[in-house]
PDB file of C-alpha atoms in Angstrom:
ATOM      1  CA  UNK A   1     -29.399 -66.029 -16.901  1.00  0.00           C
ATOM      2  CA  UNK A   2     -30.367 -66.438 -20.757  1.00  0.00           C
ATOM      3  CA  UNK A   3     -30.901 -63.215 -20.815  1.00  0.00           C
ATOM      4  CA  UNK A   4     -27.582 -62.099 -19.723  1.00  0.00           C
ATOM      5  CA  UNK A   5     -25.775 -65.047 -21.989  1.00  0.00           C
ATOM      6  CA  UNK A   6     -27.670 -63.511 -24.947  1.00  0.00           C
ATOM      7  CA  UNK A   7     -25.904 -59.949 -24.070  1.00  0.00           C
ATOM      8  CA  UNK A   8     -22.896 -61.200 -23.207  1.00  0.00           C
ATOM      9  CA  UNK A   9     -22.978 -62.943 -26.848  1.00  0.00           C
ATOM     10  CA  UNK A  10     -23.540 -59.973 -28.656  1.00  0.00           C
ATOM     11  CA  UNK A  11     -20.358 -58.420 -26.906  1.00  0.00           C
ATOM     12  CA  UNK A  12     -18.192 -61.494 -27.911  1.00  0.00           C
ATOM     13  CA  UNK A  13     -18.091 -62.453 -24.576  1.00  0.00           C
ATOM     14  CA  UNK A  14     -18.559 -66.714 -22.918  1.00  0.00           C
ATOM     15  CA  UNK A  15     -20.435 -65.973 -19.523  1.00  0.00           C
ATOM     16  CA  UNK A  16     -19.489 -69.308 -17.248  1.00  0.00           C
ATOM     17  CA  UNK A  17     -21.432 -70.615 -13.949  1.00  0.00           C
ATOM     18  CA  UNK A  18     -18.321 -69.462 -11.907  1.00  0.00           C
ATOM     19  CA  UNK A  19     -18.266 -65.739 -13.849  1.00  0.00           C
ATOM     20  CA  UNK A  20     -22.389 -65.806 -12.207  1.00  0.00           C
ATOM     21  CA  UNK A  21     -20.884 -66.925  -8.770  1.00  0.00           C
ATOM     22  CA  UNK A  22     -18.434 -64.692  -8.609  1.00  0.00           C
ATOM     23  CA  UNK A  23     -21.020 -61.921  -9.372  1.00  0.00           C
ATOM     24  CA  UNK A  24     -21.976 -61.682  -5.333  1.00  0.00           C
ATOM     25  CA  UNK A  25     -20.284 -61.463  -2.356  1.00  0.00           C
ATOM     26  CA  UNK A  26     -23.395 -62.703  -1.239  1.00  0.00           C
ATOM     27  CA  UNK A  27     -26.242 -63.161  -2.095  1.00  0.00           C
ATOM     28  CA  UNK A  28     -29.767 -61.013  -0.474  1.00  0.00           C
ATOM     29  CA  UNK A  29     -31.804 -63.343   1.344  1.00  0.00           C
ATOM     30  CA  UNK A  30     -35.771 -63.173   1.069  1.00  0.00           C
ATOM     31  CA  UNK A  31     -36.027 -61.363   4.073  1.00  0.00           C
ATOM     32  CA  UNK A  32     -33.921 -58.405   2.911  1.00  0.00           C
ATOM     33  CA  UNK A  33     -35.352 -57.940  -0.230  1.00  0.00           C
ATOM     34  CA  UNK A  34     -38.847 -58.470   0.790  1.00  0.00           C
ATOM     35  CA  UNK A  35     -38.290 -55.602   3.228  1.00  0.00           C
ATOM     36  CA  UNK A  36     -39.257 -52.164   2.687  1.00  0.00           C
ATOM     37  CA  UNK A  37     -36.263 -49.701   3.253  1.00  0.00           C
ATOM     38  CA  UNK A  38     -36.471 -45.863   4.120  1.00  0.00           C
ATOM     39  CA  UNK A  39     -34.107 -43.141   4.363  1.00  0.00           C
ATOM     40  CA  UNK A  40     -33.950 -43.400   7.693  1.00  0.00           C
ATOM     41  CA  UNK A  41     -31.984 -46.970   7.326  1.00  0.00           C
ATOM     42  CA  UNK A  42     -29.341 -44.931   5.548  1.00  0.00           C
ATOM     43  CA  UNK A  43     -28.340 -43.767   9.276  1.00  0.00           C
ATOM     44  CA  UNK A  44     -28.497 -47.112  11.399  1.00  0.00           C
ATOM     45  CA  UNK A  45     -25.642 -48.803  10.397  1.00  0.00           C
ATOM     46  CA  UNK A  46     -22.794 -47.540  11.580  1.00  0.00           C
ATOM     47  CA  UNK A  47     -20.485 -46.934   9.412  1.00  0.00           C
ATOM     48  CA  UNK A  48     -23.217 -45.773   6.652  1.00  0.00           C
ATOM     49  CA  UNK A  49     -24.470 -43.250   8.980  1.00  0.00           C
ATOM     50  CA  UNK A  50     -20.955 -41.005   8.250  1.00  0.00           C
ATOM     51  CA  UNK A  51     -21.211 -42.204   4.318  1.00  0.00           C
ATOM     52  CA  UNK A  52     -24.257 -41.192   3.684  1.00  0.00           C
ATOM     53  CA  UNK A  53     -23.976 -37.337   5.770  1.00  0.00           C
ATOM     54  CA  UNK A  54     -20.813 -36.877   4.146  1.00  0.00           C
ATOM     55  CA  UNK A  55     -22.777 -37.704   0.667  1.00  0.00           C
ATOM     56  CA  UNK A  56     -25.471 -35.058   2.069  1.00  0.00           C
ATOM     57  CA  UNK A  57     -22.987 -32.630   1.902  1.00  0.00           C
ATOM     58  CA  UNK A  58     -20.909 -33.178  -1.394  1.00  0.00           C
ATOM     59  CA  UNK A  59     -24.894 -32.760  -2.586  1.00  0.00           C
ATOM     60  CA  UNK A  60     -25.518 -29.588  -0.923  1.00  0.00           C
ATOM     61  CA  UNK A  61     -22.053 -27.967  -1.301  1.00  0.00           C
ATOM     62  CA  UNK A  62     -22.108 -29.069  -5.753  1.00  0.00           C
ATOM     63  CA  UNK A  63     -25.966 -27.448  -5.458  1.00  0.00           C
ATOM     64  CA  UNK A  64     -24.644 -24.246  -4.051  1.00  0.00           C
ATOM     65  CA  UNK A  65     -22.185 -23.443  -6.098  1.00  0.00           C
ATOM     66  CA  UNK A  66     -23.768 -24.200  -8.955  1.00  0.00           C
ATOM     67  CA  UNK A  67     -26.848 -21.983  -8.596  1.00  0.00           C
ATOM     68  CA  UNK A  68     -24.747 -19.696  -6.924  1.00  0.00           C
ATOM     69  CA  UNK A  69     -22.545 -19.241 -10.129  1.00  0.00           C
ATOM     70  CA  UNK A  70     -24.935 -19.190 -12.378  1.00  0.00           C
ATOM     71  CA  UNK A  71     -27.045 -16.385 -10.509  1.00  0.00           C
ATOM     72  CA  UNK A  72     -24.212 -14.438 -10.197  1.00  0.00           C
ATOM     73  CA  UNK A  73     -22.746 -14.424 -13.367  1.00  0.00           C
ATOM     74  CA  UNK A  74     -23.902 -10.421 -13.514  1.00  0.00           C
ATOM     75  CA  UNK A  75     -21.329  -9.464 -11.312  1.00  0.00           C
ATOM     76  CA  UNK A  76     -18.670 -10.761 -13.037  1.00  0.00           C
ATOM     77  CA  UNK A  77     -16.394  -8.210 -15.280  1.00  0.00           C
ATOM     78  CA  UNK A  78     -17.227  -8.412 -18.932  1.00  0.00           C
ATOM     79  CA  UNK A  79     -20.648  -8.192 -20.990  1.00  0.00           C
ATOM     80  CA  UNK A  80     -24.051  -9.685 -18.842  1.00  0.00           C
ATOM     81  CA  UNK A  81     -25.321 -11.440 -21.889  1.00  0.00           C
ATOM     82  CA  UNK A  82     -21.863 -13.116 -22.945  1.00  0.00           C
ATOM     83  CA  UNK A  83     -21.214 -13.938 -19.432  1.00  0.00           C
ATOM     84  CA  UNK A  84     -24.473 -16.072 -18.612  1.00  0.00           C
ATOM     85  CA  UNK A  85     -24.201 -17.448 -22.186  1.00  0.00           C
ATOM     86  CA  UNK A  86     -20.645 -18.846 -21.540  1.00  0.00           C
ATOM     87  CA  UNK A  87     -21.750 -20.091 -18.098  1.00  0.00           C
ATOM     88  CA  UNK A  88     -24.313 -22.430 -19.934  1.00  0.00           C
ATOM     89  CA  UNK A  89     -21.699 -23.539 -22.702  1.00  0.00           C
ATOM     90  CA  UNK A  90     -19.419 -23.998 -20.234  1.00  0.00           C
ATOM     91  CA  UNK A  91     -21.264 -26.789 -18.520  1.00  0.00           C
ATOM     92  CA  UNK A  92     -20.824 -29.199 -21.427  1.00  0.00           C
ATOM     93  CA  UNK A  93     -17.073 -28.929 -20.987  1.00  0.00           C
ATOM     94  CA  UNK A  94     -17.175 -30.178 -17.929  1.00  0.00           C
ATOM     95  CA  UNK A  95     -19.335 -33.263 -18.445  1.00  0.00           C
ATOM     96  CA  UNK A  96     -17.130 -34.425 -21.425  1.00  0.00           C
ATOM     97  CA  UNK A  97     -14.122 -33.940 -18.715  1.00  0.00           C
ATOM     98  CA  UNK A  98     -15.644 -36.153 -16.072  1.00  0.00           C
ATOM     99  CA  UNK A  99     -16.814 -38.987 -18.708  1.00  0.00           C
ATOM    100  CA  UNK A 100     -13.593 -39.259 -20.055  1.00  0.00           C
ATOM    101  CA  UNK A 101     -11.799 -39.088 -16.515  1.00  0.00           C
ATOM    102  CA  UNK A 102     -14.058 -41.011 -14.201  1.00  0.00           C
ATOM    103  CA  UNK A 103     -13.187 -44.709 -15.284  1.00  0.00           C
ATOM    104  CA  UNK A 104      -9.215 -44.220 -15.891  1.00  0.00           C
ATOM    105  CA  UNK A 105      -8.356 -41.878 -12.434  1.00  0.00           C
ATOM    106  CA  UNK A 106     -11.350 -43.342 -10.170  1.00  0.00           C
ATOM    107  CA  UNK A 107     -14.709 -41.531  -8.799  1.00  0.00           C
ATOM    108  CA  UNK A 108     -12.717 -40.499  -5.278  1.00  0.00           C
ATOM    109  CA  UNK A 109      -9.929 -39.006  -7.123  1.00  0.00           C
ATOM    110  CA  UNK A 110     -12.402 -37.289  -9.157  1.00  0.00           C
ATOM    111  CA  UNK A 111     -14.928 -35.915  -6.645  1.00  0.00           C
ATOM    112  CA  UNK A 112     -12.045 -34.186  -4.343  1.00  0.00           C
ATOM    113  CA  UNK A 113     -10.048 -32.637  -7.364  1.00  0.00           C
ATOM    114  CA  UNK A 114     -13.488 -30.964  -8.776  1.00  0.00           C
ATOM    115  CA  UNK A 115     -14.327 -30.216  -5.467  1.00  0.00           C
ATOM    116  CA  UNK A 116     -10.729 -28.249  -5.359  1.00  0.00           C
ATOM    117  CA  UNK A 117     -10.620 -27.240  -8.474  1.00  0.00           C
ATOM    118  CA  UNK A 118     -14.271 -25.035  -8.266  1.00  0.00           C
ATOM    119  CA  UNK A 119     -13.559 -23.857  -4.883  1.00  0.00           C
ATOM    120  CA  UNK A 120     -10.317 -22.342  -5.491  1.00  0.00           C
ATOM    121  CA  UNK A 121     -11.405 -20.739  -8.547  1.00  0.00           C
ATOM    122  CA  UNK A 122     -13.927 -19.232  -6.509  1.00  0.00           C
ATOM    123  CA  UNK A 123     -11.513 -18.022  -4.002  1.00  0.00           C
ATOM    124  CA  UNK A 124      -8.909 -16.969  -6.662  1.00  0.00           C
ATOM    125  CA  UNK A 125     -11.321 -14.837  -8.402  1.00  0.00           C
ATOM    126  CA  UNK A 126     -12.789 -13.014  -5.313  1.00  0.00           C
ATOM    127  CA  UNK A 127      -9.540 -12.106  -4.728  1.00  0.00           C
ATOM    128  CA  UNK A 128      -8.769 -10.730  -8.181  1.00  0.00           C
ATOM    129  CA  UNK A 129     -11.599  -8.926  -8.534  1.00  0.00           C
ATOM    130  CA  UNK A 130     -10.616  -7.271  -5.085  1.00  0.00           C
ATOM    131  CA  UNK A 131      -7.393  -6.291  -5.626  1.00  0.00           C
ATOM    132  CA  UNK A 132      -8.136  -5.337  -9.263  1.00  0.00           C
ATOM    133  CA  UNK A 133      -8.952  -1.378  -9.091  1.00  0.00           C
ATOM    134  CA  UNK A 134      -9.917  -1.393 -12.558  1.00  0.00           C
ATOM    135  CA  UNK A 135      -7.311  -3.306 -14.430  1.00  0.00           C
ATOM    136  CA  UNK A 136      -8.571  -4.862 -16.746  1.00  0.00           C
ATOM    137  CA  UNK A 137      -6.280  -7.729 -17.522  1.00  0.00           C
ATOM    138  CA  UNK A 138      -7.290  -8.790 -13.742  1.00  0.00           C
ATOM    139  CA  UNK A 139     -10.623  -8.706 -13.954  1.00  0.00           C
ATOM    140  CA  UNK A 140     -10.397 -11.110 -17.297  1.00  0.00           C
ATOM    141  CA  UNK A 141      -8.392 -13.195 -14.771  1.00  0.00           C
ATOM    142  CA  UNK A 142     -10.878 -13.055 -12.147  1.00  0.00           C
ATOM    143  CA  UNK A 143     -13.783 -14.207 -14.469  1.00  0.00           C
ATOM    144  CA  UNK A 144     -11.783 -16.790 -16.322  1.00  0.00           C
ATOM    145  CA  UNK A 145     -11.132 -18.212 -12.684  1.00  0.00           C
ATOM    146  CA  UNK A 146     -15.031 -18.108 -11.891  1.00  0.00           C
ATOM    147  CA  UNK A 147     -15.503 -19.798 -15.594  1.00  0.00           C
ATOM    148  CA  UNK A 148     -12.815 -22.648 -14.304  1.00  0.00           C
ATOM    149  CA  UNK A 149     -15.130 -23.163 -10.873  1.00  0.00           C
ATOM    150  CA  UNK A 150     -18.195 -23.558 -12.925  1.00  0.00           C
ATOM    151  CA  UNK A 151     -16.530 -25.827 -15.692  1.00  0.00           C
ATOM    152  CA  UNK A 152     -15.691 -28.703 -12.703  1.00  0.00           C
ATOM    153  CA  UNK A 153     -18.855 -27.643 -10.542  1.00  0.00           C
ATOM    154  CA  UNK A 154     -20.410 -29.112 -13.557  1.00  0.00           C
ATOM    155  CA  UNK A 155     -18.305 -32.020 -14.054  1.00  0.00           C
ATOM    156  CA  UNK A 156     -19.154 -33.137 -10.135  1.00  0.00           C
ATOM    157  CA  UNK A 157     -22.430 -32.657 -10.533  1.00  0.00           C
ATOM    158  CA  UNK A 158     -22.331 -35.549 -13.177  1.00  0.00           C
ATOM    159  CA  UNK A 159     -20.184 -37.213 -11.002  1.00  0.00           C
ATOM    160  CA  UNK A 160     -21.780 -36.941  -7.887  1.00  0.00           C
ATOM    161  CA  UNK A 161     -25.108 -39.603  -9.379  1.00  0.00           C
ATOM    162  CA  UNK A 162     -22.553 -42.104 -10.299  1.00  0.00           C
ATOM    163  CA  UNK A 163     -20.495 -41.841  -6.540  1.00  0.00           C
ATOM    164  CA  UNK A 164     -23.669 -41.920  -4.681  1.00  0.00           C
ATOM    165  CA  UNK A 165     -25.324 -44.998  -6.971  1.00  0.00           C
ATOM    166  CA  UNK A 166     -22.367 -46.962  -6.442  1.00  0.00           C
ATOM    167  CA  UNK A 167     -21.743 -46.331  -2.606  1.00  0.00           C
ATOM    168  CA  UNK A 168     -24.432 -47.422  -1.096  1.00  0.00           C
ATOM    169  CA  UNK A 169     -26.444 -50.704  -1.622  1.00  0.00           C
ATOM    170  CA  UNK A 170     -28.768 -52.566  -3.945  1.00  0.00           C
ATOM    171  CA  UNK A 171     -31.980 -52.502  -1.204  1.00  0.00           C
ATOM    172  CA  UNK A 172     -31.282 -48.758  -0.567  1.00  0.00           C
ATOM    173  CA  UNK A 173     -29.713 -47.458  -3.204  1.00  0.00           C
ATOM    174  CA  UNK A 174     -32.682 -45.723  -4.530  1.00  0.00           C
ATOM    175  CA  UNK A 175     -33.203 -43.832  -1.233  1.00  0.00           C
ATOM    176  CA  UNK A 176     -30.015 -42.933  -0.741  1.00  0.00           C
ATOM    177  CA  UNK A 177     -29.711 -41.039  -4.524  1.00  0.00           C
ATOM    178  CA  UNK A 178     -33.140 -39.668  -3.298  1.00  0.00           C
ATOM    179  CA  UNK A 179     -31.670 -37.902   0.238  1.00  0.00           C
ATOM    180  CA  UNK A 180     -28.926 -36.435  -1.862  1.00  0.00           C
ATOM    181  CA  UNK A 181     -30.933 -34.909  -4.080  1.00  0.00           C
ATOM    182  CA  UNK A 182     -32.833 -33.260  -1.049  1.00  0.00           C
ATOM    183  CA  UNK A 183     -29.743 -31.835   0.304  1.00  0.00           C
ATOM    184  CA  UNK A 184     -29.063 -30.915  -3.250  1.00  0.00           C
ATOM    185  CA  UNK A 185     -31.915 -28.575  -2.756  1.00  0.00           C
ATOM    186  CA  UNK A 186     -31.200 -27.404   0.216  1.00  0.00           C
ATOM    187  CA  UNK A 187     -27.610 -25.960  -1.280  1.00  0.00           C
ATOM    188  CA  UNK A 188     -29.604 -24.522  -4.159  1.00  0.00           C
ATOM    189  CA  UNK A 189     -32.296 -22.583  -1.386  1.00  0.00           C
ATOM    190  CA  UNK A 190     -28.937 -21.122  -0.032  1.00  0.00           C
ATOM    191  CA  UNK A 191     -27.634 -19.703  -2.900  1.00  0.00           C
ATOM    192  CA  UNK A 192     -29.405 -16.501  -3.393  1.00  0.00           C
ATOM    193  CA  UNK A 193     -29.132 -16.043   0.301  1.00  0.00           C
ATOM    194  CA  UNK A 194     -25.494 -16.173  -0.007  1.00  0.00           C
ATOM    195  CA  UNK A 195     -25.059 -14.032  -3.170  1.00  0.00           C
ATOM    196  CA  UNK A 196     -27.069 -11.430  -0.996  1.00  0.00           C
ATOM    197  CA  UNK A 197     -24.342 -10.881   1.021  1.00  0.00           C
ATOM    198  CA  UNK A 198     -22.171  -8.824  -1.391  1.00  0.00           C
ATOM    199  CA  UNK A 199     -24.514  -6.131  -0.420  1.00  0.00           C
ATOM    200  CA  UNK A 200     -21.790  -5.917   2.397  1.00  0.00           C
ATOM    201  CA  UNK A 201     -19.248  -6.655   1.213  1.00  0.00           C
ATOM    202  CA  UNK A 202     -18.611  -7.821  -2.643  1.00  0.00           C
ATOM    203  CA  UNK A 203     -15.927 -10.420  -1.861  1.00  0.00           C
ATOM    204  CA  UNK A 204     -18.202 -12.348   0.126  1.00  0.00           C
ATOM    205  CA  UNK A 205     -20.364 -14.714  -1.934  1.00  0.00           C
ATOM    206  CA  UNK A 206     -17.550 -16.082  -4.138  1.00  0.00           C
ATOM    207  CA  UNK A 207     -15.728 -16.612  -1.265  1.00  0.00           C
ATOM    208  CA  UNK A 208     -18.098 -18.445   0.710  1.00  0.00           C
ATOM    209  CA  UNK A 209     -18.669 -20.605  -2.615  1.00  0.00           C
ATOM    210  CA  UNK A 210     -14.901 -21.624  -2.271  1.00  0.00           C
ATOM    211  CA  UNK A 211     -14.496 -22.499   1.445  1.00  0.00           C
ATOM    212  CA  UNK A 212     -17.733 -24.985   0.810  1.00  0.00           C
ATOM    213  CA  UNK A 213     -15.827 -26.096  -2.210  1.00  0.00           C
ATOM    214  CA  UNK A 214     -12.557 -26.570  -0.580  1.00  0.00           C
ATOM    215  CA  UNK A 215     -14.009 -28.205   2.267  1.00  0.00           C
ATOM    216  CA  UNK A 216     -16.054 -30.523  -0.072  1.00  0.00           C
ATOM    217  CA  UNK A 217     -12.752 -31.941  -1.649  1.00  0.00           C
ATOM    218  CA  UNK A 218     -11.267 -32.828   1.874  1.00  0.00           C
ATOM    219  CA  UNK A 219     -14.310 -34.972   2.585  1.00  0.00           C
ATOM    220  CA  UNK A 220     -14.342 -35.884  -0.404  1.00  0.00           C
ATOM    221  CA  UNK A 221     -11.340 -38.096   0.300  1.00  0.00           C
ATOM    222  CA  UNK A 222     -12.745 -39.863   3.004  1.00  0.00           C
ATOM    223  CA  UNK A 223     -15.283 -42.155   0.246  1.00  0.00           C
ATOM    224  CA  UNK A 224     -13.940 -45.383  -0.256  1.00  0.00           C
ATOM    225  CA  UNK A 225     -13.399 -46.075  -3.956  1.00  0.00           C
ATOM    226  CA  UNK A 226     -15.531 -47.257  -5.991  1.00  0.00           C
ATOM    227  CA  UNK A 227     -14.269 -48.243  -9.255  1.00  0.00           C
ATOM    228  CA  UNK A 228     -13.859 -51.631 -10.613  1.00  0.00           C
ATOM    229  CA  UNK A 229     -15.356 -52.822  -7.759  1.00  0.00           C
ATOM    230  CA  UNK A 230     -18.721 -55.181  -7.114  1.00  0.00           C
ATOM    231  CA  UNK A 231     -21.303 -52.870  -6.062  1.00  0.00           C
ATOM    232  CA  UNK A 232     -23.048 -54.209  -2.469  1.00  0.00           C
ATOM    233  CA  UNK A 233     -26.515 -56.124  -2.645  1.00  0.00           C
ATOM    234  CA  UNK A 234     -27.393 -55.189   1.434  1.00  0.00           C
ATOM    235  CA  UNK A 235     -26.641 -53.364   4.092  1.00  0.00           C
ATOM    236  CA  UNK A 236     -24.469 -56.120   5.367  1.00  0.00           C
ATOM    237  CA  UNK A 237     -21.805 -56.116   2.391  1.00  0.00           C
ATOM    238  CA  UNK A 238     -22.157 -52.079   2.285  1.00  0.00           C
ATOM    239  CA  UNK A 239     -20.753 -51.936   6.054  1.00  0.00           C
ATOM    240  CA  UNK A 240     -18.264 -54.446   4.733  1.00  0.00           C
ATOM    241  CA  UNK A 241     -17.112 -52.568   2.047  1.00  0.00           C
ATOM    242  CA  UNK A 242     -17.022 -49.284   4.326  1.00  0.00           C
ATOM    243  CA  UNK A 243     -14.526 -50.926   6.251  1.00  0.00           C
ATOM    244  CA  UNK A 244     -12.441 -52.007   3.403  1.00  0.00           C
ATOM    245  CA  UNK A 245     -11.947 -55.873   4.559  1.00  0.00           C
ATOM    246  CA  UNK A 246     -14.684 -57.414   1.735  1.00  0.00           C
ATOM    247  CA  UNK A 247     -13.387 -58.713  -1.551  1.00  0.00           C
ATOM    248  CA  UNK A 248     -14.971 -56.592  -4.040  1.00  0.00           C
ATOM    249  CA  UNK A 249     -12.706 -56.351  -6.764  1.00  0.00           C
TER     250      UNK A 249
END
């Protein structure tokens, strides 16, 4: 508690008994932080259980398109070189837009609109590119749209650590950021799989990209939100705050 007065001090700031009180919901008790969690705890509870596969899968889905962007960068119209140079660049737009945006329009809000955002981009520009036949000013089109998905692919992939942190709770949380980053690899595996397919047919890749994307940002909406609001100590106040009827603000 000195500790924290001695912060709070240096921000101007009078911390009170009652500001400490109203810290917690409640409080852990011995036996729940004495225990040792594992991922497989994530899935138990009930509500949790669709939380945390839903988090699996925003994971995978960011982890796919990501890798599956930036490997196929050389099939976009324009120079090789330039292309994968601008993918990279292109990256830091998007985490300035999601550090600016996260704390005024909320991490739910966020997620889904990134989520739709990259995935239509993807879709848009598979379809330029098909219907192009060589014009130029639609190709541009189509790899500007492709440069769009990767900007906010970017920006959830910053988000994505802050969602998952705050979601789940204090005795867990750990393992929980830990399974997502496993399915995160799982979406990256897939990539060059999926960027294989334009053997076939050349459309293919981008728009599998998109549907993942698009679907992301639908289930995306179904995470409560997060901001401005107490982040749960157990398992307990987590299936509490799933089901909306804690006092967390």
């Amino acid at each position: 508690m000195a500790e924290a007065n001695r912060f709070a001090a240096g921000n101007g700031i009078v911390m009170t008994p009652q500001d400490y009180e109203d810290t917690f919901v409640s409080r852990p008790t011995d036996r729940e932080t004495a225990r040792n969690y594992n991922c497989l705890d994530l899935f138990r509870p009930k509500r949790m259980r669709w939380v945390v596969l839903n988090m699996m899968f925003s994971w995978m889905v960011i982890s796919m398109v990501y890798y599956g962007l930036s490997l196929n960068a050389g099939s976009l119209a324009g120079d090789i070189y330039l292309n994968n140079a601008l993918n990279g660049i292109l990256e830091i737009i998007g985490y300035f837009i999601v550090q600016f945006t996260m704390d005024k329009y909320g991490r739910r809000t966020i997620m889904s609109s990134f989520f739709f955002i990259q995935g239509f981009g993807c879709l848009g520009s598979a379809a330029l590119k098909e219907v192009a036949n060589g014009n130029q000013a639609i190709l541009l089109a189509s790899t500007i749209l492709a440069f769009t998905g990767k900007v906010f692919n970017a920006g959830s992939f910053g988000a994505v650590y802050n969602l998952t942190a705050e979601l789940f709770p204090t005795v867990i949380r750990g393992n929980a950021v830990g399974l997502g980053s496993m399915a995160a690899r799982a979406g990256s595996i897939c990539s060059p799989f999926i960027i294989f397919l334009q053997d076939r047919h050349s459309w293919l890749p981008a728009t599998v990209f998109g549907v993942f994307g698009v679907a992301g940002g639908f289930f995306s909406l179904a995470y409560p939100e997060t901001m401005n609001r107490y982040m749960p100590q157990t398992i307990a106040e987590a299936e509490l705050f799933y089901s909306g009827k804690g006092d967390f603000t």
